[in-house]
Coordinates of C-alpha atoms in Angstrom, one line a residue:
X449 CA 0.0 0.0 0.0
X450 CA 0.8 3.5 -0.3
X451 CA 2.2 5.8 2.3
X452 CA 2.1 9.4 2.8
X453 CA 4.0 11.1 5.6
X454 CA 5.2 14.3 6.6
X455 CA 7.9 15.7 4.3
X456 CA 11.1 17.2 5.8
X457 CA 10.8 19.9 3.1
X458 CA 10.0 23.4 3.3
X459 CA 6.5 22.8 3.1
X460 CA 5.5 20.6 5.9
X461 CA 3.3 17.7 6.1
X462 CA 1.8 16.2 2.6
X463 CA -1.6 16.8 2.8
X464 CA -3.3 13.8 1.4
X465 CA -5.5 13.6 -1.2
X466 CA -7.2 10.3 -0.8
X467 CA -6.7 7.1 0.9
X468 CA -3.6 5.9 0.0
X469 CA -4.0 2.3 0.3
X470 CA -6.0 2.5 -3.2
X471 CA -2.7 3.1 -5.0
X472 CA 1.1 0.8 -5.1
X473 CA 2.5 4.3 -5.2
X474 CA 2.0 7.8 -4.7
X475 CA 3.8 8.9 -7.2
X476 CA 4.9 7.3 -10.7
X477 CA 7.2 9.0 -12.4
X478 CA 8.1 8.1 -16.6
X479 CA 11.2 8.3 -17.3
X480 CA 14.8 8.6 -15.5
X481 CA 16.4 11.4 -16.7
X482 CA 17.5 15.0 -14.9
X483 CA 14.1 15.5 -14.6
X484 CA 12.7 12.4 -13.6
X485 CA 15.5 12.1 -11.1
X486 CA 14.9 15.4 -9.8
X487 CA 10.9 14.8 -9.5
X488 CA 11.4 11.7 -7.6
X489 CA 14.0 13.4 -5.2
X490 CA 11.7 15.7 -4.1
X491 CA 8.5 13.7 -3.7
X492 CA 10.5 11.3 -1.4
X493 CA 12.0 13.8 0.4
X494 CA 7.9 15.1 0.9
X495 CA 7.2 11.7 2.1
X496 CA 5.5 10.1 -1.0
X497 CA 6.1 6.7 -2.1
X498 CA 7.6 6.3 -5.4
X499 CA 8.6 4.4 -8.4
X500 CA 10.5 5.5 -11.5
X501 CA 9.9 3.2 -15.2
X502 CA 12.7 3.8 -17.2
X503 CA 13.1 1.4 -20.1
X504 CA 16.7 2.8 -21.4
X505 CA 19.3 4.6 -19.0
X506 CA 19.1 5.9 -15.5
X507 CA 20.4 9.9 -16.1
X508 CA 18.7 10.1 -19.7
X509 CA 19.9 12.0 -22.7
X510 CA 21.9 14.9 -20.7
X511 CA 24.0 11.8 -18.7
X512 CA 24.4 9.1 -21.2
X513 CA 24.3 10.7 -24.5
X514 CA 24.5 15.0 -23.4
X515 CA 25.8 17.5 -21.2
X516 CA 27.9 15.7 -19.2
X517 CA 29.9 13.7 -21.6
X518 CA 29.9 16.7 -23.5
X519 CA 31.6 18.8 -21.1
X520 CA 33.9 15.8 -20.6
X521 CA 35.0 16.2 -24.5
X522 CA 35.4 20.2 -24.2
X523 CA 37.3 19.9 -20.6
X524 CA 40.1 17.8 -22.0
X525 CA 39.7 19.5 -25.6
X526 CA 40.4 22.8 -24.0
X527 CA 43.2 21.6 -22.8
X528 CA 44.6 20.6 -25.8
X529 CA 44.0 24.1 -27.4
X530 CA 45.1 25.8 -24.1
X531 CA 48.2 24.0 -24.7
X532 CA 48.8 24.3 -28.0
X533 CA 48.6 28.2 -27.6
X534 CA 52.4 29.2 -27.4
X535 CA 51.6 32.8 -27.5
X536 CA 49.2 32.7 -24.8
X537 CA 51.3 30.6 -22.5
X538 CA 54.5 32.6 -23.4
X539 CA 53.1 36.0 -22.3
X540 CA 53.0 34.4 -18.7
X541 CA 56.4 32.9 -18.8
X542 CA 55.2 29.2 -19.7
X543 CA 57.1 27.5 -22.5
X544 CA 55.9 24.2 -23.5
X545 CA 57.1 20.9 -26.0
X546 CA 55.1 19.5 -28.9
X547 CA 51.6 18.8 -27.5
X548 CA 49.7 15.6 -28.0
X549 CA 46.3 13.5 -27.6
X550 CA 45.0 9.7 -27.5
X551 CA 41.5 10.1 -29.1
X552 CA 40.6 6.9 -27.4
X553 CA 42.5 8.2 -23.9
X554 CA 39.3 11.5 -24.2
X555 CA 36.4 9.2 -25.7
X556 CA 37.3 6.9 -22.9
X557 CA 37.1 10.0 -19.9
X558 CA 33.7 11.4 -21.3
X559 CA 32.4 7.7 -21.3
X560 CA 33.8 7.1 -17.8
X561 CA 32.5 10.1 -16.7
X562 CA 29.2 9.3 -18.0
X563 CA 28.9 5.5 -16.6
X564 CA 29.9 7.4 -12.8
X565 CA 27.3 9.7 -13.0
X566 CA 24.5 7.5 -14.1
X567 CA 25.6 5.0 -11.5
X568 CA 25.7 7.9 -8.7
X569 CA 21.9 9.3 -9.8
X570 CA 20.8 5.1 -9.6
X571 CA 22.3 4.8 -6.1
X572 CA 20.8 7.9 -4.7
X573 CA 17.3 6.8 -6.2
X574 CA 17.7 3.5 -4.4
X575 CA 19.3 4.6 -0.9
X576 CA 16.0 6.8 -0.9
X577 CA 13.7 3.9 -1.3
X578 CA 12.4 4.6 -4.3
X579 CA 11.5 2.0 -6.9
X580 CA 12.9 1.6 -10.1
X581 CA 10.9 -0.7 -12.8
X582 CA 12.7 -1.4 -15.9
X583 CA 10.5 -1.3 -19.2
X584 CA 9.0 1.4 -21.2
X585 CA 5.8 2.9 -19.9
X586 CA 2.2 3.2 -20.8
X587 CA -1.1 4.8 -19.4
X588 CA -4.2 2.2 -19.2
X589 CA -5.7 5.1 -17.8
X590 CA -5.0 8.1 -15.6
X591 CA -4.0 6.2 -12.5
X592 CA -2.3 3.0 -13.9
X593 CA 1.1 2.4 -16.1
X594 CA 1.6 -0.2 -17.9
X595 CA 5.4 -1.2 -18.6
X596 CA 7.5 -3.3 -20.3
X597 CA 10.4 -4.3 -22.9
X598 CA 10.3 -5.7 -26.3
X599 CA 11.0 -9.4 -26.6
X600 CA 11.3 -9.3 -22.7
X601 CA 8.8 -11.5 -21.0
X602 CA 11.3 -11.6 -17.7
X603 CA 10.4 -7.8 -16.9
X604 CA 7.2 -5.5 -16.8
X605 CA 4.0 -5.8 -15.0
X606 CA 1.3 -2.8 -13.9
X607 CA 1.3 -0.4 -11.5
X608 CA -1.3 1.9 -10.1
X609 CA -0.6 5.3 -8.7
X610 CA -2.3 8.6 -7.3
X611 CA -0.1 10.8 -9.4
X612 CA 1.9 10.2 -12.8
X613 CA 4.4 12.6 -14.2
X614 CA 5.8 11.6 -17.4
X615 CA 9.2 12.6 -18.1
X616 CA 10.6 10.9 -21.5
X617 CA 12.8 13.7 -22.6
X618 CA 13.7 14.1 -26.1
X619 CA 15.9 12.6 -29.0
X620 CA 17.8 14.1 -32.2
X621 CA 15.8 15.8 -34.6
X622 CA 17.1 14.6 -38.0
X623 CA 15.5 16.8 -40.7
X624 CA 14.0 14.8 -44.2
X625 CA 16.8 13.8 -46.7
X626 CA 19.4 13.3 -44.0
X627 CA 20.4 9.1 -44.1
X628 CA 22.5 8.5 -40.5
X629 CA 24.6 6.1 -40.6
X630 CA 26.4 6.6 -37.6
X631 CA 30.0 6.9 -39.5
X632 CA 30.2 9.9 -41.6
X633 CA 26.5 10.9 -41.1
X634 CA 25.5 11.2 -37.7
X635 CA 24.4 13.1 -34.5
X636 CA 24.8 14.6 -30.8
X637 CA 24.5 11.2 -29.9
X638 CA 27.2 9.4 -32.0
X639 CA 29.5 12.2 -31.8
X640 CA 30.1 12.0 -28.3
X641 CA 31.4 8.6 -28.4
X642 CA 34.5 10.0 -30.6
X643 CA 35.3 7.0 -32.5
X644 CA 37.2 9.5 -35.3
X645 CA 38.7 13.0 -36.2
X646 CA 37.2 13.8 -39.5
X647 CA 39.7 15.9 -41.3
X648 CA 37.0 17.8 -42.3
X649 CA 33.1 18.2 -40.6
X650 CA 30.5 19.8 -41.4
X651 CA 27.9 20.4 -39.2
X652 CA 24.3 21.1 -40.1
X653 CA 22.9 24.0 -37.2
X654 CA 25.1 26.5 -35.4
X655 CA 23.2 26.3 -32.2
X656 CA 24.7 25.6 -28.6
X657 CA 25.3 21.5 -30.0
X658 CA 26.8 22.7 -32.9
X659 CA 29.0 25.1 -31.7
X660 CA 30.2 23.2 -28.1
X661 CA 30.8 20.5 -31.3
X662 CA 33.1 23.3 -33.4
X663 CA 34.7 23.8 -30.0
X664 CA 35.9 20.4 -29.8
X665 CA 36.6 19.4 -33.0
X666 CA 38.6 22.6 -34.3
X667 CA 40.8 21.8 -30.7
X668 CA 41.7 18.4 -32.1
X669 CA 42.7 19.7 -35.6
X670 CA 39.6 19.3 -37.7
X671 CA 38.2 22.0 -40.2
X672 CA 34.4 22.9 -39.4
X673 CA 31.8 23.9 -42.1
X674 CA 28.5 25.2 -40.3
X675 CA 25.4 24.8 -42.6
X676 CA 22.5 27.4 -41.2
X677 CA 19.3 27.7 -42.6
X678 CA 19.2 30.9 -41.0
X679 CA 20.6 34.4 -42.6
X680 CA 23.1 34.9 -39.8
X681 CA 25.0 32.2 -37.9
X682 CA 24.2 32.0 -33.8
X683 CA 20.7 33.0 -34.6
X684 CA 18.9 32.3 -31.1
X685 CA 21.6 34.6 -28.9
X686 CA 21.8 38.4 -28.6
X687 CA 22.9 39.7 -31.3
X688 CA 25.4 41.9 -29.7
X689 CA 26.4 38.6 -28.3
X690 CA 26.5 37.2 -31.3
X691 CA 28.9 38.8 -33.3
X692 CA 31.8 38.8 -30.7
X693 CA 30.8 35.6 -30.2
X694 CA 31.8 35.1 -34.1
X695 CA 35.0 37.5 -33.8
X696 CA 36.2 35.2 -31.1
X697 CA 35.2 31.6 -31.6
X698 CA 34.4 31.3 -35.6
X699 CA 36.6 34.1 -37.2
X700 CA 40.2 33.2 -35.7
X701 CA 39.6 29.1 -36.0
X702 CA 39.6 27.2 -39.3
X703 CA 35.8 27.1 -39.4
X704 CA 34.0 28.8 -42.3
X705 CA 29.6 28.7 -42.7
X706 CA 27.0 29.3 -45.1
X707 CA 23.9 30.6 -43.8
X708 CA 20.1 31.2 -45.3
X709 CA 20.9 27.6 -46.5
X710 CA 19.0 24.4 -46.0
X711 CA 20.9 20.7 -46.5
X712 CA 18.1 19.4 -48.5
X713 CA 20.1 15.7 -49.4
X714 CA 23.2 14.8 -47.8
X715 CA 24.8 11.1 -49.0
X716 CA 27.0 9.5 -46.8
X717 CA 30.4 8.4 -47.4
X718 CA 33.1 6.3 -46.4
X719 CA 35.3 7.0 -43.9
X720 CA 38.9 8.0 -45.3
X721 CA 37.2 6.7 -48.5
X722 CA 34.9 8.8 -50.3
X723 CA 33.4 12.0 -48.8
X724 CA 29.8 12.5 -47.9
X725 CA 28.0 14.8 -49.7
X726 CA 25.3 17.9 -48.7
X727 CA 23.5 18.9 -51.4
X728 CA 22.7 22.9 -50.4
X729 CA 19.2 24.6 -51.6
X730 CA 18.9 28.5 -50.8
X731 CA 16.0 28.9 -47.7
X732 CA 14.5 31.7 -49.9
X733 CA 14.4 30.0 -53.2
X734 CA 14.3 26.7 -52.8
X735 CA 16.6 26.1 -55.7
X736 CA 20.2 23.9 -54.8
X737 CA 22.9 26.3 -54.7
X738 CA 25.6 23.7 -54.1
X739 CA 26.8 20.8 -53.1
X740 CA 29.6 20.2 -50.3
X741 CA 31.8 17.0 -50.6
X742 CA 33.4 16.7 -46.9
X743 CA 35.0 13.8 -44.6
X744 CA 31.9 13.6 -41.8
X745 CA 28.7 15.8 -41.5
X746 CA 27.1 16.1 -37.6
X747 CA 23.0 16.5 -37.6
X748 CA 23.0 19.1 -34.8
X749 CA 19.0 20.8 -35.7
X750 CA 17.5 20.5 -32.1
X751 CA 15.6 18.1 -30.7
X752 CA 12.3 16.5 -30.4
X753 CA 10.3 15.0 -27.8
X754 CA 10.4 11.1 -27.0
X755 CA 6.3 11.3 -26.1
X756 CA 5.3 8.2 -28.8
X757 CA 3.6 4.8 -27.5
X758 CA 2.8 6.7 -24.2
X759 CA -0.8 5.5 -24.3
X760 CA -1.8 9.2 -24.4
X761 CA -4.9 8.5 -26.4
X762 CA -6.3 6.7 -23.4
X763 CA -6.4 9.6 -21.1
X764 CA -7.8 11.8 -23.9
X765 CA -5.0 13.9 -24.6
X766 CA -3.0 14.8 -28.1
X767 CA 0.3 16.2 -28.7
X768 CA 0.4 18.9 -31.1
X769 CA 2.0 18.9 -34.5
X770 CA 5.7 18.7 -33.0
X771 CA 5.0 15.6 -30.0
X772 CA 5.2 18.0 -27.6
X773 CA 2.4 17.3 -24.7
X774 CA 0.0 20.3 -23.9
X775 CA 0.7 21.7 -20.1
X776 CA -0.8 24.1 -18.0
X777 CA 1.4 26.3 -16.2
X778 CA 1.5 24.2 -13.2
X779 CA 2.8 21.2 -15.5
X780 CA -0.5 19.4 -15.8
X781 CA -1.4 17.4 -18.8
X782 CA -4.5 19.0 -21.0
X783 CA -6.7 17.1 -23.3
X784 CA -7.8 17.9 -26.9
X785 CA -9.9 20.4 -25.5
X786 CA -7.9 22.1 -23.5
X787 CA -8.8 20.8 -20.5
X788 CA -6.7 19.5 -17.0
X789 CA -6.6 15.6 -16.9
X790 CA -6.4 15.2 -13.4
X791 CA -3.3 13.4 -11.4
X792 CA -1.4 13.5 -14.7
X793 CA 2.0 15.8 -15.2
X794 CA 4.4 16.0 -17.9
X795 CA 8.0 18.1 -17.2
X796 CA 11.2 18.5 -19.2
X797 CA 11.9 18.4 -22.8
X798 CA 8.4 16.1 -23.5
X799 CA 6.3 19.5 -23.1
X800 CA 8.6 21.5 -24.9
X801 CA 8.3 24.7 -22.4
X802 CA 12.4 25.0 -22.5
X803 CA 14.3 22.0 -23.3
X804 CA 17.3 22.3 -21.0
X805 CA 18.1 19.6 -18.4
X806 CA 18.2 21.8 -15.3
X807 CA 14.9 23.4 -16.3
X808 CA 13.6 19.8 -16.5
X809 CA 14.5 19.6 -12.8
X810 CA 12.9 22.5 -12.0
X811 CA 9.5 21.5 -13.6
X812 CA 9.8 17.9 -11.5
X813 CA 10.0 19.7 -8.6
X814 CA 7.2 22.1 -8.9
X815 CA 5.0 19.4 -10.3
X816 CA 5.2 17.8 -7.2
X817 CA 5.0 20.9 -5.5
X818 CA 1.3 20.7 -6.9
X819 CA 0.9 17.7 -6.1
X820 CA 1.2 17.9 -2.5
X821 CA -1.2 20.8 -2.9
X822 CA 1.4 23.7 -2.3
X823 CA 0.6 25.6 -6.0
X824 CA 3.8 26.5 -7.6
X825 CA 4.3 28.3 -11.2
X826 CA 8.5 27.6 -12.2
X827 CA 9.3 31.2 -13.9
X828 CA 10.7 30.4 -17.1
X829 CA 12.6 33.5 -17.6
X830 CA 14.3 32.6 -14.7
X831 CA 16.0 29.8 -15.6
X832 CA 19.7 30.6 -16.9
X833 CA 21.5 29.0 -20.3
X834 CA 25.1 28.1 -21.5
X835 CA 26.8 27.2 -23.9
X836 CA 30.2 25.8 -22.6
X837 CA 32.8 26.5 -25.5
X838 CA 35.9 28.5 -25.1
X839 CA 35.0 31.0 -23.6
X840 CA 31.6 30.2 -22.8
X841 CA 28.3 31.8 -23.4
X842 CA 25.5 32.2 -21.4
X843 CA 22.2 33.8 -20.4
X844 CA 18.6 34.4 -18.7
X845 CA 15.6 36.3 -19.7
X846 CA 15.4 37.9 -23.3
X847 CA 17.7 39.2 -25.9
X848 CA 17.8 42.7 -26.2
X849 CA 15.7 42.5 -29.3
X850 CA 13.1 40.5 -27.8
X851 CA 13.1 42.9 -24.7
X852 CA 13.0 45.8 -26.9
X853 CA 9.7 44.7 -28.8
X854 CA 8.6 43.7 -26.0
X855 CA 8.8 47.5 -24.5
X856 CA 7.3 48.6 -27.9
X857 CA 4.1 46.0 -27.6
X858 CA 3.8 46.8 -23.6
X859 CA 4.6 50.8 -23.5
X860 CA 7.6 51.1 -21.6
X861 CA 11.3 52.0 -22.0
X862 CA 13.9 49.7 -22.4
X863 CA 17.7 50.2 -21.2
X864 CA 21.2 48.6 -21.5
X865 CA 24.2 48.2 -19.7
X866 CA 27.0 46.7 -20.5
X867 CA 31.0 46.1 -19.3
X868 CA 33.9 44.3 -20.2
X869 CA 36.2 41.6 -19.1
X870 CA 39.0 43.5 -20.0
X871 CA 38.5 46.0 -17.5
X872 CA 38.6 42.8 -14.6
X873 CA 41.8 41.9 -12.6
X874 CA 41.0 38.7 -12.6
X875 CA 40.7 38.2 -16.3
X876 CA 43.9 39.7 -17.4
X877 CA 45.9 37.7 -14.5
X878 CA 44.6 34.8 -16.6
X879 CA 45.4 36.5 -20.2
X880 CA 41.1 36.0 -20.7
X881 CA 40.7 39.7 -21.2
X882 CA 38.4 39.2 -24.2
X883 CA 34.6 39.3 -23.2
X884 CA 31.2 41.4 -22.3
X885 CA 28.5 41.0 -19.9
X886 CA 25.2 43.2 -20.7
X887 CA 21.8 43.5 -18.8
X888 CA 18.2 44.7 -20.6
X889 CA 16.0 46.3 -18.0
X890 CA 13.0 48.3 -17.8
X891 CA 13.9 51.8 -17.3
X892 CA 10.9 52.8 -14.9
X893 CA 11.3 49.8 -12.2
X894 CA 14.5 48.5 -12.7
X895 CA 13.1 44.8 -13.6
X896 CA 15.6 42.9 -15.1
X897 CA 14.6 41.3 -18.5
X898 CA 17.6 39.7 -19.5
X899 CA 21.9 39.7 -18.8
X900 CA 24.2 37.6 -21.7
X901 CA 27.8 36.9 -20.6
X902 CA 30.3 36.4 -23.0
X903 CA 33.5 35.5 -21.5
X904 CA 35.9 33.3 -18.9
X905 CA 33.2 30.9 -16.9
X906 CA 30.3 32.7 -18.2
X907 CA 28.7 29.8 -17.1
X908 CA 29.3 29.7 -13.7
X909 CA 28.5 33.8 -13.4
X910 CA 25.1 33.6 -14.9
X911 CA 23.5 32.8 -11.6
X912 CA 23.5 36.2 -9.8
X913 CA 21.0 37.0 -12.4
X914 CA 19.2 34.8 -12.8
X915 CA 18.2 33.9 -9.3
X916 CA 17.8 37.9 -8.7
X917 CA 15.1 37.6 -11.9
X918 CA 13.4 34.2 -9.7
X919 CA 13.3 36.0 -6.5
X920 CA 11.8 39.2 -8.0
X921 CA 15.2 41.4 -7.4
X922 CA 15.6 44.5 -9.8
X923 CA 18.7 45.7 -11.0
X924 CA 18.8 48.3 -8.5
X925 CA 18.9 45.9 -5.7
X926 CA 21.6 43.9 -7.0
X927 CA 23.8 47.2 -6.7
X928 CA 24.5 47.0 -2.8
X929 CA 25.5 43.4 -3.0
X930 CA 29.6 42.7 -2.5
X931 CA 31.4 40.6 -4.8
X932 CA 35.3 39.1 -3.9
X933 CA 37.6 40.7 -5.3
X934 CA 39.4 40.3 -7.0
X935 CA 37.5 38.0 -8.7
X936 CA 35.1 37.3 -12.2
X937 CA 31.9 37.9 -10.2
X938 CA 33.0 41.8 -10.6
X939 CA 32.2 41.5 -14.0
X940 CA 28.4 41.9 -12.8
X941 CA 29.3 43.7 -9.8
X942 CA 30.5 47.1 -12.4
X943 CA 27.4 45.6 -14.4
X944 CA 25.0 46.2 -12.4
X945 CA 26.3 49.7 -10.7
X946 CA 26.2 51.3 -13.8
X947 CA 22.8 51.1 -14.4
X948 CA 20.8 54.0 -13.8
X949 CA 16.6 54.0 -12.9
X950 CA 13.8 55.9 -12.7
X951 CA 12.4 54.4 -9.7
X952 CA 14.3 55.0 -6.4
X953 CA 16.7 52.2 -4.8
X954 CA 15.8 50.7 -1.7
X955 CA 18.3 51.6 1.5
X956 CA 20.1 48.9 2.5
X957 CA 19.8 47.2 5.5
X958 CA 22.4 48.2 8.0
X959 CA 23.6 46.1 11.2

């Protein structure tokens, strides 16, 4: 039977809903990846009983085939090209041999790396007492999951629970034309394994896969081609962002792109053998404008949700044109007409609301938030964004484009401020001088619609920002806060002190 008990969390005791003995489980979550993980965290630590079905890997996409392997692949690339920068190293005195790499030696530390952390988010799940079931799941109806593997008549069975949240994530989205083959042809997902250096790659999107992708593979001494369909390369960042973005990590590296170009065929090759071919038709025109003969071509157009064979039809509900499930903004599933199917939550990249891992997490956790009836709405603009290249890029809240029309549709003034890393200590120690960090805020309250960082562990800076925009902070608040110094966090520091509002600060709060 199921239990609820009082949670240890910041909300107290679990008010229950029902009697609990109806249901194996509280709680019944689909799917094991960041989001899954981080749903089922929570509920146990709220005092729900709970059981995971996961039919593939514990950690999903981002563990096994993402972010984390990723970053394994641009940690020990960076290294490479920090190495192999004489000038750089000579300025501060260094002087270093002929630099070298075993491409099996890095393929084998992002897959280490990958197996540790899916073996660390299993234990946790099972030191907490919650259940996993291996197989795939299915709804019989809003309260009960079917589950189970093909060909496999040693594992699956039924379960019946209060709540379901359904959290299959997403997979590669290979556009029509495109043959993978795995070899020469291939995505995110057979990239990270590293079983070659292509001479020559091209790679067909210039978003934040593509371009962590460029990062690596330029490191290791291959020649990148990006293919956008877009008419300017980076298209979903700032543009300001953008272009330095460009001047720093496309311009100076042997990577080259075509934009406002679609790869309408592409033929794979042979490896060392005969080259693949992209056949290119203009995005205005349709017409083919040329055709590119290179060594490997990465698929790196975004991703679409994994929400097929889910049984949705049985609760009433249909995913729109895309797969992506319709949610409300307290993650609830909607039918075909719009309205809440009761006990039934879908989070992470399967609703499509912002298909980042962390913001996956976030969803799990206020969907259970709901579910213990404690309403929670996750601000979406709050959540922060990077891209982890050299040096990285990253984010929260708008581009100053999308801020400005936003100030044009809404009827109020938009400002910016921006500074430089060249004008931090800590940067130039380092020899990172190059770098920006700008904030988009409304001039008459000082909210904060948006900060980009370009520059030495943008990534890790991000957060000032974006938990000010979460906790409803303006910019004018963030003024009296003190930063270390000297360190990178000053960047914001002088980034937020030069910002001038119309509406008064508040006084600090004195001791």
């Amino acid at each position: 039977a199921a239990r609820r008990g009082s949670g240890s969390g910041s909300g107290g005791a679990v008010a229950p809903k029902a009697k609990a003995a109806t249901y194996d489980y509280d709680l019944v979550i689909i799917g094991c990846g960041v989001g899954g993980h981080g749903a089922a965290l929570h509920a146990v630590e709220q005092g729900l009983k709970v059981a995971i079905v996961e039919g593939h890997d514990i950690g999903g996409t981002c563990v096994n085939r993402g972010c984390v392997p990723s970053k394994a692949l641009l940690a020990a690339s960076g290294r490479v090209r920090e190495m192999q920068d004489a000038m750089h190293l000579q300025a501060m005195g260094i002087q270093v041999g002929a630099v070298s790499f075993d491409r099996q030696g890095v393929a084998d530390h992002a897959a280490d790396l990958a197996s540790k952390i899916q073996g660390n988010l299993k234990n946790s799940l099972v030191a907490l007492g919650c259940d996993i079931l291996t197989g795939v799941g299915k709804f019989v109806d809003s309260h009960t999951v079917s589950y189970g593997l093909p060909g496999r008549v040693d594992v699956g069975g039924q379960v019946t629970a209060r709540d379901v949240i359904i959290a299959t994530g997403s997979v590669p989205f290979v556009p029509p034309g495109i043959p993978i083959d795995g070899k020469t042809v291939f995505t995110s997902d057979h990239a990270l394994k590293l079983e070659w250096l292509p001479d020559w790659v091209a790679i067909i999107g210039s978003g934040y896969i593509g371009l962590e992708f460029s990062d690596v593979y330029t490191a290791l001494g291959s020649e990148v081609t990006f293919i956008e369909a877009m008419d300017k390369i980076m298209p979903g960042f700032d543009g300001e962002i953008a272009k330095l973005a460009q001047r720093v990590l496309i311009n100076p590296r042997p990577i080259d792109f075509r934009t406002g170009v679609l790869a309408t065929k592409v033929v794979p090759g042979i490896p060392g053998v005969k080259p693949v071919q992209i056949h290119l038709t203009d995005f205005e025109t349709k017409e083919e404008v040329d055709v590119l003969e290179v060594d490997a071509c990465l698929v790196a157009t975004g991703r679409v949700p994994y929400t097929q064979g889910l049984g949705l039809p049985a609760l009433g509900v249909e995913t729109d044109r895309r797969g992506f499930v319709p949610v409300d903004e307290k993650m609830r599933v909607l039918d075909k007409d719009g309205k809440v199917v009761e006990h039934v939550y879908c989070i992470g990249d399967a609703n499509g609301k912002y298909m980042l891992a962390h913001a996956a997490s976030a969803q799990g956790i206020s969907a259970v938030e709901n579910i213990c009836s404690r309403p929670h709405v996750l601000n979406h603009l709050s959540i922060p964004a990077a891209c982890f290249t050299h040096p990285e890029v990253s984010f929260v809240g708008l581009t100053e484009e999308q801020a400005r029309e936003k100030g044009e549709s809404e009827g109020f003034e938009v400002d910016v401020v921006k500074t430089s890393f060249k004008a931090n200590s800590k940067a130039l120690a380092e020899l990172e001088g190059e770098g920006m960090a700008k904030a988009v805020f409304r001039k008459d309250t000082g909210e904060i619609l948006g900060v980009w960082i370009f520059g030495l562990h943008a990534a890790d800076l991000i957060h000032e920002a974006s938990n000010a925009i979460a906790t409803g902070q303006t910019i004018q608040d963030l003024k009296f806060n003190v930063h270390a110094h000297p360190t990178l966090s000053e960047v914001l520091d002088e980034l937020f002190k030069a910002a001038h509002v119309e509406a008064p600060s508040k006084v600090p709060v004195t001791a």
